Tab-separated table of C-alpha atoms in Angstrom:
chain	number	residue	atom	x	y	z
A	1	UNK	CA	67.328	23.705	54.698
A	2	UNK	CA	67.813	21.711	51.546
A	3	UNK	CA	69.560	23.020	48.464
A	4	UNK	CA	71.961	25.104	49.781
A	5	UNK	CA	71.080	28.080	52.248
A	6	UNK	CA	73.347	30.765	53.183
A	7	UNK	CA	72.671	33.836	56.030
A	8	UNK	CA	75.011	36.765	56.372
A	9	UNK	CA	73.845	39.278	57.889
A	10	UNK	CA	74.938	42.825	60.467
A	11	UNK	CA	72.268	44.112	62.349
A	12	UNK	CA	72.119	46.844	65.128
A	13	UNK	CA	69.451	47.383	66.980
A	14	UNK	CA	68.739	49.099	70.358
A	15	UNK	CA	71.354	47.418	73.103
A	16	UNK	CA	72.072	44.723	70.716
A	17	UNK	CA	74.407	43.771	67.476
A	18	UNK	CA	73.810	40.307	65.015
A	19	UNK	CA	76.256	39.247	63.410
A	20	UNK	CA	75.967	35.924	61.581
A	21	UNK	CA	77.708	34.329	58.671
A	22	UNK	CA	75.732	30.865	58.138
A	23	UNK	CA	75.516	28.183	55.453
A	24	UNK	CA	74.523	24.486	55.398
A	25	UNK	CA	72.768	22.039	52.839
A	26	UNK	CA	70.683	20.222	55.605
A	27	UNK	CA	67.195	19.667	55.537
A	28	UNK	CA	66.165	20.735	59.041
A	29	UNK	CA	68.533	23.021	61.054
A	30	UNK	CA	67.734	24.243	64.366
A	31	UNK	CA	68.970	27.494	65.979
A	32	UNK	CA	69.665	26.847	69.382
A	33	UNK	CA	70.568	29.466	72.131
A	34	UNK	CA	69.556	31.368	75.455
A	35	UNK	CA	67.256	33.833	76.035
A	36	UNK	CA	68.678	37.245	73.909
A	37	UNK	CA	70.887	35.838	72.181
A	38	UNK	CA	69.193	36.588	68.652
A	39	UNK	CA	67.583	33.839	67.402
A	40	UNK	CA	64.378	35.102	66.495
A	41	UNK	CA	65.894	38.685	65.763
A	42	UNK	CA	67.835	35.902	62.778
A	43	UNK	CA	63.931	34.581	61.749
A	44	UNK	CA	63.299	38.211	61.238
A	45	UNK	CA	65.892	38.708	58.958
A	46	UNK	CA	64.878	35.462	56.804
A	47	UNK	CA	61.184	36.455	56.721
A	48	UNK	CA	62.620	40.004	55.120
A	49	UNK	CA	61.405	42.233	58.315
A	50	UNK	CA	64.622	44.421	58.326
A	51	UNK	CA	64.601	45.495	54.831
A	52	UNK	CA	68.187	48.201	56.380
A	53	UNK	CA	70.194	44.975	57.234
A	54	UNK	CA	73.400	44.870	55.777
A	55	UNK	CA	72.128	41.310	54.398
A	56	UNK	CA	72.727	38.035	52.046
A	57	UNK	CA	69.766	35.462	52.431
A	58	UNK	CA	69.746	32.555	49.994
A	59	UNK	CA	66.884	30.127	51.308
A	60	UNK	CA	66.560	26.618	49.269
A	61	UNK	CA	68.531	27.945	46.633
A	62	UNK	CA	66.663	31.035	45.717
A	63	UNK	CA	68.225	34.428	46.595
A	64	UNK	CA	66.303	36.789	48.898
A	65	UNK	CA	68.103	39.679	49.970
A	66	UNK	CA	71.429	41.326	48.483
A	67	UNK	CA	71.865	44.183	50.178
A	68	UNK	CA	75.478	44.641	47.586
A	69	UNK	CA	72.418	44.115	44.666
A	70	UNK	CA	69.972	46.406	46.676
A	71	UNK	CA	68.026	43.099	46.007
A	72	UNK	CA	65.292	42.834	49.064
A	73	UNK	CA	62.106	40.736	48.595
A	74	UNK	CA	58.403	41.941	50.369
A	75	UNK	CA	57.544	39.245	53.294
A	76	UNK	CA	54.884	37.906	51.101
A	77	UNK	CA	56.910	37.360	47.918
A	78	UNK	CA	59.329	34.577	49.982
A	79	UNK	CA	57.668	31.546	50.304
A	80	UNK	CA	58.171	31.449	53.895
A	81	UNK	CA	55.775	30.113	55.859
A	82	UNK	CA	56.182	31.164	59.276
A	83	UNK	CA	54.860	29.752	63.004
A	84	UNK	CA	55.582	31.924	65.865
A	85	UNK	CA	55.272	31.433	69.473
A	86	UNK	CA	51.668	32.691	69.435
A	87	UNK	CA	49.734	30.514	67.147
A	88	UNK	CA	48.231	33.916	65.827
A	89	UNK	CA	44.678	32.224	64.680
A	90	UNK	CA	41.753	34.249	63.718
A	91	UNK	CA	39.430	33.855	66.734
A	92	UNK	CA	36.312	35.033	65.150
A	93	UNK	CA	36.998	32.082	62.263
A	94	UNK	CA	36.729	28.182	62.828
A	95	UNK	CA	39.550	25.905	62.257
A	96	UNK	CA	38.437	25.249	58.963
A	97	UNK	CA	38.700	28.707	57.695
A	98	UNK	CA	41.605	29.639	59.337
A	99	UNK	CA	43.393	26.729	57.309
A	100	UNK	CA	41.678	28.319	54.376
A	101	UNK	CA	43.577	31.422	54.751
A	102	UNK	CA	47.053	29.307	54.379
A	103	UNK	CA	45.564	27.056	50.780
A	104	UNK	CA	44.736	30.301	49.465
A	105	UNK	CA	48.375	31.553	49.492
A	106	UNK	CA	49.427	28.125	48.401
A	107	UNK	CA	47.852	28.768	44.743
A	108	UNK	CA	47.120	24.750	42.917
A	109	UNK	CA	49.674	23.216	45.392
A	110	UNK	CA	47.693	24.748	48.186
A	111	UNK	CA	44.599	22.407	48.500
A	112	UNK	CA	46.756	18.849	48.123
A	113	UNK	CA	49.091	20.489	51.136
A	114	UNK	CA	46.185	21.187	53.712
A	115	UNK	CA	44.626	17.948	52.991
A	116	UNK	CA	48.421	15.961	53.942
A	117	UNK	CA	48.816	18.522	56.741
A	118	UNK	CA	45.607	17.781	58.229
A	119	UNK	CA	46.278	13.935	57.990
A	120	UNK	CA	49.410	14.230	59.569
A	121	UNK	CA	48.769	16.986	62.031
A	122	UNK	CA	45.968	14.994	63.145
A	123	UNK	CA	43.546	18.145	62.978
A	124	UNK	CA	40.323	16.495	60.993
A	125	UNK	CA	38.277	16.320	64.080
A	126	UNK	CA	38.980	20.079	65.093
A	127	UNK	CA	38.376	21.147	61.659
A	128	UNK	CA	34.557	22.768	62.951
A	129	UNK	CA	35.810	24.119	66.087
A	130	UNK	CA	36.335	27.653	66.652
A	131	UNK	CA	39.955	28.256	67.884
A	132	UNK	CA	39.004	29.591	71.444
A	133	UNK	CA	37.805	26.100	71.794
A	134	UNK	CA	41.265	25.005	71.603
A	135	UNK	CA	44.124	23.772	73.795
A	136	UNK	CA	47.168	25.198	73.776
A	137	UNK	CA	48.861	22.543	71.476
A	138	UNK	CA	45.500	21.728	69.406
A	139	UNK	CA	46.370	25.687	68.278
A	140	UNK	CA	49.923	25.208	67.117
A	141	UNK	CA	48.852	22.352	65.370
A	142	UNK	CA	46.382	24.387	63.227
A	143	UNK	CA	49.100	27.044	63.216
A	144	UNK	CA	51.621	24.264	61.560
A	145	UNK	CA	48.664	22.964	59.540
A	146	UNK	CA	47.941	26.811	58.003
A	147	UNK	CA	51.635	27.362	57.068
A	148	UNK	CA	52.074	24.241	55.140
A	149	UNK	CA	49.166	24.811	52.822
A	150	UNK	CA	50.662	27.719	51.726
A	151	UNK	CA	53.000	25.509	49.844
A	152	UNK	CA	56.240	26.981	51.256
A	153	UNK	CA	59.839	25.997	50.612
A	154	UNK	CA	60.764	26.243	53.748
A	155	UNK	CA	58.636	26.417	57.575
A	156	UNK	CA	60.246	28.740	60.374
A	157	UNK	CA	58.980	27.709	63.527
A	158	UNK	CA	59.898	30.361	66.094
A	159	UNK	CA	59.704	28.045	69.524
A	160	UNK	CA	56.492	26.750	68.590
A	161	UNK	CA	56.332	24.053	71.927
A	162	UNK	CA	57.535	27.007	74.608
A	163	UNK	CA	54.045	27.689	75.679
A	164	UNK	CA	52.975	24.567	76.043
A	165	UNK	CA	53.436	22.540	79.843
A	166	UNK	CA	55.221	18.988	79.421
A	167	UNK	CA	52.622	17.217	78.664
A	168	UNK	CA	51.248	18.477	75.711
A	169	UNK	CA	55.082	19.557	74.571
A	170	UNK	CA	55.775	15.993	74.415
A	171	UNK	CA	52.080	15.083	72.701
A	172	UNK	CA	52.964	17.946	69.947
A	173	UNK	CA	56.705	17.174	69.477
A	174	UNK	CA	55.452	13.838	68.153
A	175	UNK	CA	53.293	15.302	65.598
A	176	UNK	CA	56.561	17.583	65.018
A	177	UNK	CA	58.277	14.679	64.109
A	178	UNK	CA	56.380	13.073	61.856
A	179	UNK	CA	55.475	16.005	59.826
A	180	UNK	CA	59.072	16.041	59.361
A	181	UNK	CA	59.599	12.693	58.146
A	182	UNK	CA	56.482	12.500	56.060
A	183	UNK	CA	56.646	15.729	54.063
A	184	UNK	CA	59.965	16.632	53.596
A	185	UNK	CA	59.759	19.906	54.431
A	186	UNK	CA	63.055	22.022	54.761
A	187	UNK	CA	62.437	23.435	58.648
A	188	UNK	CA	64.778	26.098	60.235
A	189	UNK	CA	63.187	25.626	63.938
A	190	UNK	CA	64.176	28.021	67.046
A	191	UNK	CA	64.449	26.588	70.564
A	192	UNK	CA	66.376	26.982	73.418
A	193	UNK	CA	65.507	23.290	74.563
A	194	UNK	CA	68.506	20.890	74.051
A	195	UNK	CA	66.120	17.957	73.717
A	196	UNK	CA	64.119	19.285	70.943
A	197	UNK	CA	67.379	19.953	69.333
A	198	UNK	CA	68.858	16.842	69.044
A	199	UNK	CA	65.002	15.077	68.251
A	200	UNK	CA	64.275	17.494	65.598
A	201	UNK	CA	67.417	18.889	63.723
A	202	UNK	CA	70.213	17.658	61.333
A	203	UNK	CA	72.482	20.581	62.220
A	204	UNK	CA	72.038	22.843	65.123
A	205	UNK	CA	73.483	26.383	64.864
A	206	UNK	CA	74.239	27.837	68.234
A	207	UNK	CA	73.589	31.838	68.952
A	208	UNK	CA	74.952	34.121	71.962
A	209	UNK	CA	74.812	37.769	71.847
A	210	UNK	CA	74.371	37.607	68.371
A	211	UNK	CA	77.189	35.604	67.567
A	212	UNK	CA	77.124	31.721	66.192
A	213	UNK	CA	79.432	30.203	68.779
A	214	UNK	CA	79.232	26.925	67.148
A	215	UNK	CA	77.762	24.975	64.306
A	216	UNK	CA	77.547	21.226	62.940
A	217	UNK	CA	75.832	18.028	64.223
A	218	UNK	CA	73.374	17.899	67.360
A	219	UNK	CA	74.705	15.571	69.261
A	220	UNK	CA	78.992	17.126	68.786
A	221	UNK	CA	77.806	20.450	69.093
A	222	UNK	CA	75.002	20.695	72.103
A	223	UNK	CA	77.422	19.797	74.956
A	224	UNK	CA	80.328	20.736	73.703
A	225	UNK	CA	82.941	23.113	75.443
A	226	UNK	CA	82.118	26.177	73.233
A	227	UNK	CA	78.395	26.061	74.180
A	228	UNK	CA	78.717	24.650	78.101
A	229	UNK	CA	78.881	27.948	79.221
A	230	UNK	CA	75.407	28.831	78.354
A	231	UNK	CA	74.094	25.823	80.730
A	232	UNK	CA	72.374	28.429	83.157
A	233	UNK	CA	70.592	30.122	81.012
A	234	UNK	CA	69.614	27.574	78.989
A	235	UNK	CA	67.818	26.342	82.048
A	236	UNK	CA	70.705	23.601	83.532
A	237	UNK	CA	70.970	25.048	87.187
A	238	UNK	CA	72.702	22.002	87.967
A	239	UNK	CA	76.407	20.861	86.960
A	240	UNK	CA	78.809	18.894	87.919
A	241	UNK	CA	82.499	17.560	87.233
A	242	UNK	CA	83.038	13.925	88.272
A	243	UNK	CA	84.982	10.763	87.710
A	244	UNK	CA	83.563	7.888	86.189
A	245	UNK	CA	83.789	4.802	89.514
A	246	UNK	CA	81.611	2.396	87.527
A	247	UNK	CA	80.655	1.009	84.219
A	248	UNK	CA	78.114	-1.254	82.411
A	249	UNK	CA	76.128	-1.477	79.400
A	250	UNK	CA	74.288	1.415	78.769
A	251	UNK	CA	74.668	2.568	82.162
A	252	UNK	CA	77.430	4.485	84.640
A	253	UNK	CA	78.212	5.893	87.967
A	254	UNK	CA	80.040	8.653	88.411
A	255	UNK	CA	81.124	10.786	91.578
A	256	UNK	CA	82.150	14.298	92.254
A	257	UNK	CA	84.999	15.376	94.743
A	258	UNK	CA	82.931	15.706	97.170
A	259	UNK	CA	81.274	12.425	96.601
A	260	UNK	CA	77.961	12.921	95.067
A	261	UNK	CA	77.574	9.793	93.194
A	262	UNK	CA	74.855	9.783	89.960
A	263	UNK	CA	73.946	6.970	87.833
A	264	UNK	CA	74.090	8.059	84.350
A	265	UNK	CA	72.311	7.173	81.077
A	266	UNK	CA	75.500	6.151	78.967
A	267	UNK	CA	78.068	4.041	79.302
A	268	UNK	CA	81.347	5.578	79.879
A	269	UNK	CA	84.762	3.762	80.775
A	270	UNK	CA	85.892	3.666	84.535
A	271	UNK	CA	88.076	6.386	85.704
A	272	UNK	CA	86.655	9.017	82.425
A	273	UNK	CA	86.271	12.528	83.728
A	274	UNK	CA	82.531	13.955	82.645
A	275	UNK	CA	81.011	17.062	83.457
A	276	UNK	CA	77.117	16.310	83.645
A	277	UNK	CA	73.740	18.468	83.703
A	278	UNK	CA	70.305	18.237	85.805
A	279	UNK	CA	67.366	20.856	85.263
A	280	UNK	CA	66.100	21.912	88.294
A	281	UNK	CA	62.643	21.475	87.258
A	282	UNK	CA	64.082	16.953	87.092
A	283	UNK	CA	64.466	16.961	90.487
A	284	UNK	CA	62.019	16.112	92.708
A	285	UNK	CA	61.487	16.063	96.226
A	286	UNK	CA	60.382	13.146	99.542
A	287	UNK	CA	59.913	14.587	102.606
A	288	UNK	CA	60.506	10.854	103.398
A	289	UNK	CA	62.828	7.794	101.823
A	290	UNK	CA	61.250	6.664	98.898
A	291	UNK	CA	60.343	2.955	98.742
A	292	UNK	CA	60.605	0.800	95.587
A	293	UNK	CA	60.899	3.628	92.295
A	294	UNK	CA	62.210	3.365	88.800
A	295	UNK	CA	64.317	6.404	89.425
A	296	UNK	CA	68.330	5.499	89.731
A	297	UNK	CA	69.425	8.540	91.555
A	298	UNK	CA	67.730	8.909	95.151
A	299	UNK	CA	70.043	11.498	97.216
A	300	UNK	CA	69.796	12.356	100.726
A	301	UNK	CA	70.106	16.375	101.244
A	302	UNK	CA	69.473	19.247	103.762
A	303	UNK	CA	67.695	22.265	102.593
A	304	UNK	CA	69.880	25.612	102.421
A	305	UNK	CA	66.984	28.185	101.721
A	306	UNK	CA	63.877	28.005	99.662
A	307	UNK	CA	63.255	30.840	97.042
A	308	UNK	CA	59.455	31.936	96.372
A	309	UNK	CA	58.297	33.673	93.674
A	310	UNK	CA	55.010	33.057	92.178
A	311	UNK	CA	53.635	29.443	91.809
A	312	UNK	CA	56.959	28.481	91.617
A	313	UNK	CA	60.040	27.876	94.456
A	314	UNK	CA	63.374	27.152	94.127
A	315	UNK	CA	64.918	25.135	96.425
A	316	UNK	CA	68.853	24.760	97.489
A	317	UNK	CA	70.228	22.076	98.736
A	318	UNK	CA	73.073	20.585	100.443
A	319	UNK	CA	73.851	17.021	98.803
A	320	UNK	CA	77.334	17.212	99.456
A	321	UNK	CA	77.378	19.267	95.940
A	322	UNK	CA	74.652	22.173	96.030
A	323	UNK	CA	71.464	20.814	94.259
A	324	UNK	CA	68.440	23.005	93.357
A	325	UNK	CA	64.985	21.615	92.618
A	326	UNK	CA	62.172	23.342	91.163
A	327	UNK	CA	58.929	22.464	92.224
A	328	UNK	CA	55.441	24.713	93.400
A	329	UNK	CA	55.390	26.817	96.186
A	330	UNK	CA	52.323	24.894	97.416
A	331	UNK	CA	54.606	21.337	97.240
A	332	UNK	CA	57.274	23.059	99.081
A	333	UNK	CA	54.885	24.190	102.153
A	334	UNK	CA	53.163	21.001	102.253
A	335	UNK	CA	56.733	19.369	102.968
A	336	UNK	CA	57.702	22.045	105.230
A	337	UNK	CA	60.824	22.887	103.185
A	338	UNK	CA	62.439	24.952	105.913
A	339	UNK	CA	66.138	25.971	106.101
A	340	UNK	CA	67.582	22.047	108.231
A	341	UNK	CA	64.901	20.567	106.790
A	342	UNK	CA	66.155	16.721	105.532
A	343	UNK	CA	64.801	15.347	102.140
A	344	UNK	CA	64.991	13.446	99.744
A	345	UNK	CA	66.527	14.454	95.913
A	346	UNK	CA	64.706	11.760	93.197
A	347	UNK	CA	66.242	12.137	90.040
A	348	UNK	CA	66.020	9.943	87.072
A	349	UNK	CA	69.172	9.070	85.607
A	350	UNK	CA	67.504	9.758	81.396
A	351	UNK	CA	66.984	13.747	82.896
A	352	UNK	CA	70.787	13.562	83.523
A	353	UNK	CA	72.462	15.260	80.219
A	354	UNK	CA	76.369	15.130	79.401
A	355	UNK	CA	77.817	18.032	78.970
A	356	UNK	CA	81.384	17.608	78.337
């Protein structure tokens, strides 16, 4: 966040320790880690929930806690405004009031920043709806909308796209975006999506077990070697160490030892070493050969097993590397995804990600 913002901070809590010691002058930072590994336990720290942590918060140049100055100021006194995962909207209010709620906190400032948020939220035409008339993404969007008019100086937005399907992650990212570019507010945003981190932020800061294992620019920091051990639980069940056998512009195939050959979306030179990424949920499965498809990476494999649970199924395969593919339980008994079962892998070469 802009003008200078510095986190220390010790905090134990039941089964779990933070530890951070955190400063950067960007405008929008992103905190990027697993599942439990204290990112929004760090949100709850900025927005002045653990008034016991040994702290030092300094957020756009004005100092919120000192623990050494006993200095600790109320939630409502920080000019935070705040988005968590669950839009939290009044349901018995319409859109319009809810947003009301936000200007009021925003004082003189507050009218002028509902009106822009609306604008560039693209909310006007919700404005009389009640919010239980609302999609998933139509909520956050109010959600965004409300904690902007409160004329904050900075937003926290605690994984606002996680409950949303791909679809309407990708409609609301855009709106994201552009409220980032047009108002120029200083955004600390929480996700444990790589994507979103190198769209949204200017510096990522990466969190396991309540550690920052790395810091600095998106795109030197995501994949690098301090943070590609988290790939499985970040949700990469898929890696891979291979040798660059081709090259052109903007494109390259590379193989494995055992000779699963990928076309990847970057150009690398012949005979480079790369470790790459797939998420199971990119791959998808042809009970038969696929006939003319955009998709550069069509693999022949044999299905190992195929894991259950819910609406969703994992399934393991042998494509001379193991390969697992996510895909519904219903998609994997209409293919008849028994163990010897021979399919094909589709997997567009953009959903491949380098990791090293």
């Amino acid at each position: 966040m802009s003008e200078g913002t510095r986190v220390r901070v010790s905090l134990a809590r039941a089964g779990f320790r933070l530890d951070a010691d955190l400063a950067w002058d960007e405008r929008v930072a992103v905190v990027f880690g697993p599942s439990g590994a204290g990112k929004s336990t760090l949100f709850e720290v900025l927005l002045g929930l653990h008034p016991r942590a040994a702290s030092l918060v300094r957020v756009g140049g004005v100092l919120l806690d000192d623990a050494e100055r006993d200095l600790h100021l109320p939630p409502e006194r920080r000019g935070l405004g705040w988005v968590p995962q669950d839009a939290l909207l009044l349901p018995h209010l319409r859109v319009r009031e809810n947003l009301r709620l936000g200007a009021a906190r925003g004082g003189a400032a507050g009218a002028g920043a509902l009106e822009r948020a609306i604008e560039v939220l693209e909310i006007g035409e919700l404005l009389e709806r009640r919010t239980t008339e609302l999609s998933g993404g139509e909520q956050q969007r109010v959600a965004i909308a409300r904690a902007v008019a409160s004329g904050p100086r900075a937003l926290l937005l605690d994984e606002p796209l996680a409950s949303l399907d791909l679809e309407l992650r990708a409609r609301a990212l855009r709106h994201l975006l552009r409220l980032r570019d047009e108002l120029r507010l200083a955004i600390l945003y929480v996700t444990h999506d790589p994507d979103e981190a190198l769209l949204v932020g200017e510096r990522v800061i990466v969190l396991d077990g309540g550690c920052v294992v790395a810091t600095g620019p998106p795109r030197e920091v995501l994949w690098s070697h301090a943070v590609l051990p988290l790939a499985e639980r970040l949700g990469i069940e898929n890696t891979y160490d291979a040798r660059v056998v081709e090259s052109s512009a903007g494109a390259s195939v590379a193989e494995t030892v055992r000779g699963l050959r990928l076309v990847l979306p970057f150009a690398l030179a012949a005979g480079e070493s790369v470790c790459v990424g797939v998420r199971a949920e990119d791959v998808l499965l042809s009970a038969d050969p696929p006939g003319r498809i955009s998709a550069r990476n069509v693999i022949a494999a044999r299905v190992d097993r195929c894991e259950a649970s819910g609406a969703d199924a994992l399934v393991h395969l042998d494509a001379r590397e193991p390969l697992i593919a996510k895909i519904t339980t219903g998609a994997a008994t209409s293919l008849g995804l028994a163990p010897g079962a021979r399919v094909f892998a589709v997997v567009k070469a953009q959903a491949i990600r380098r990791l090293a």
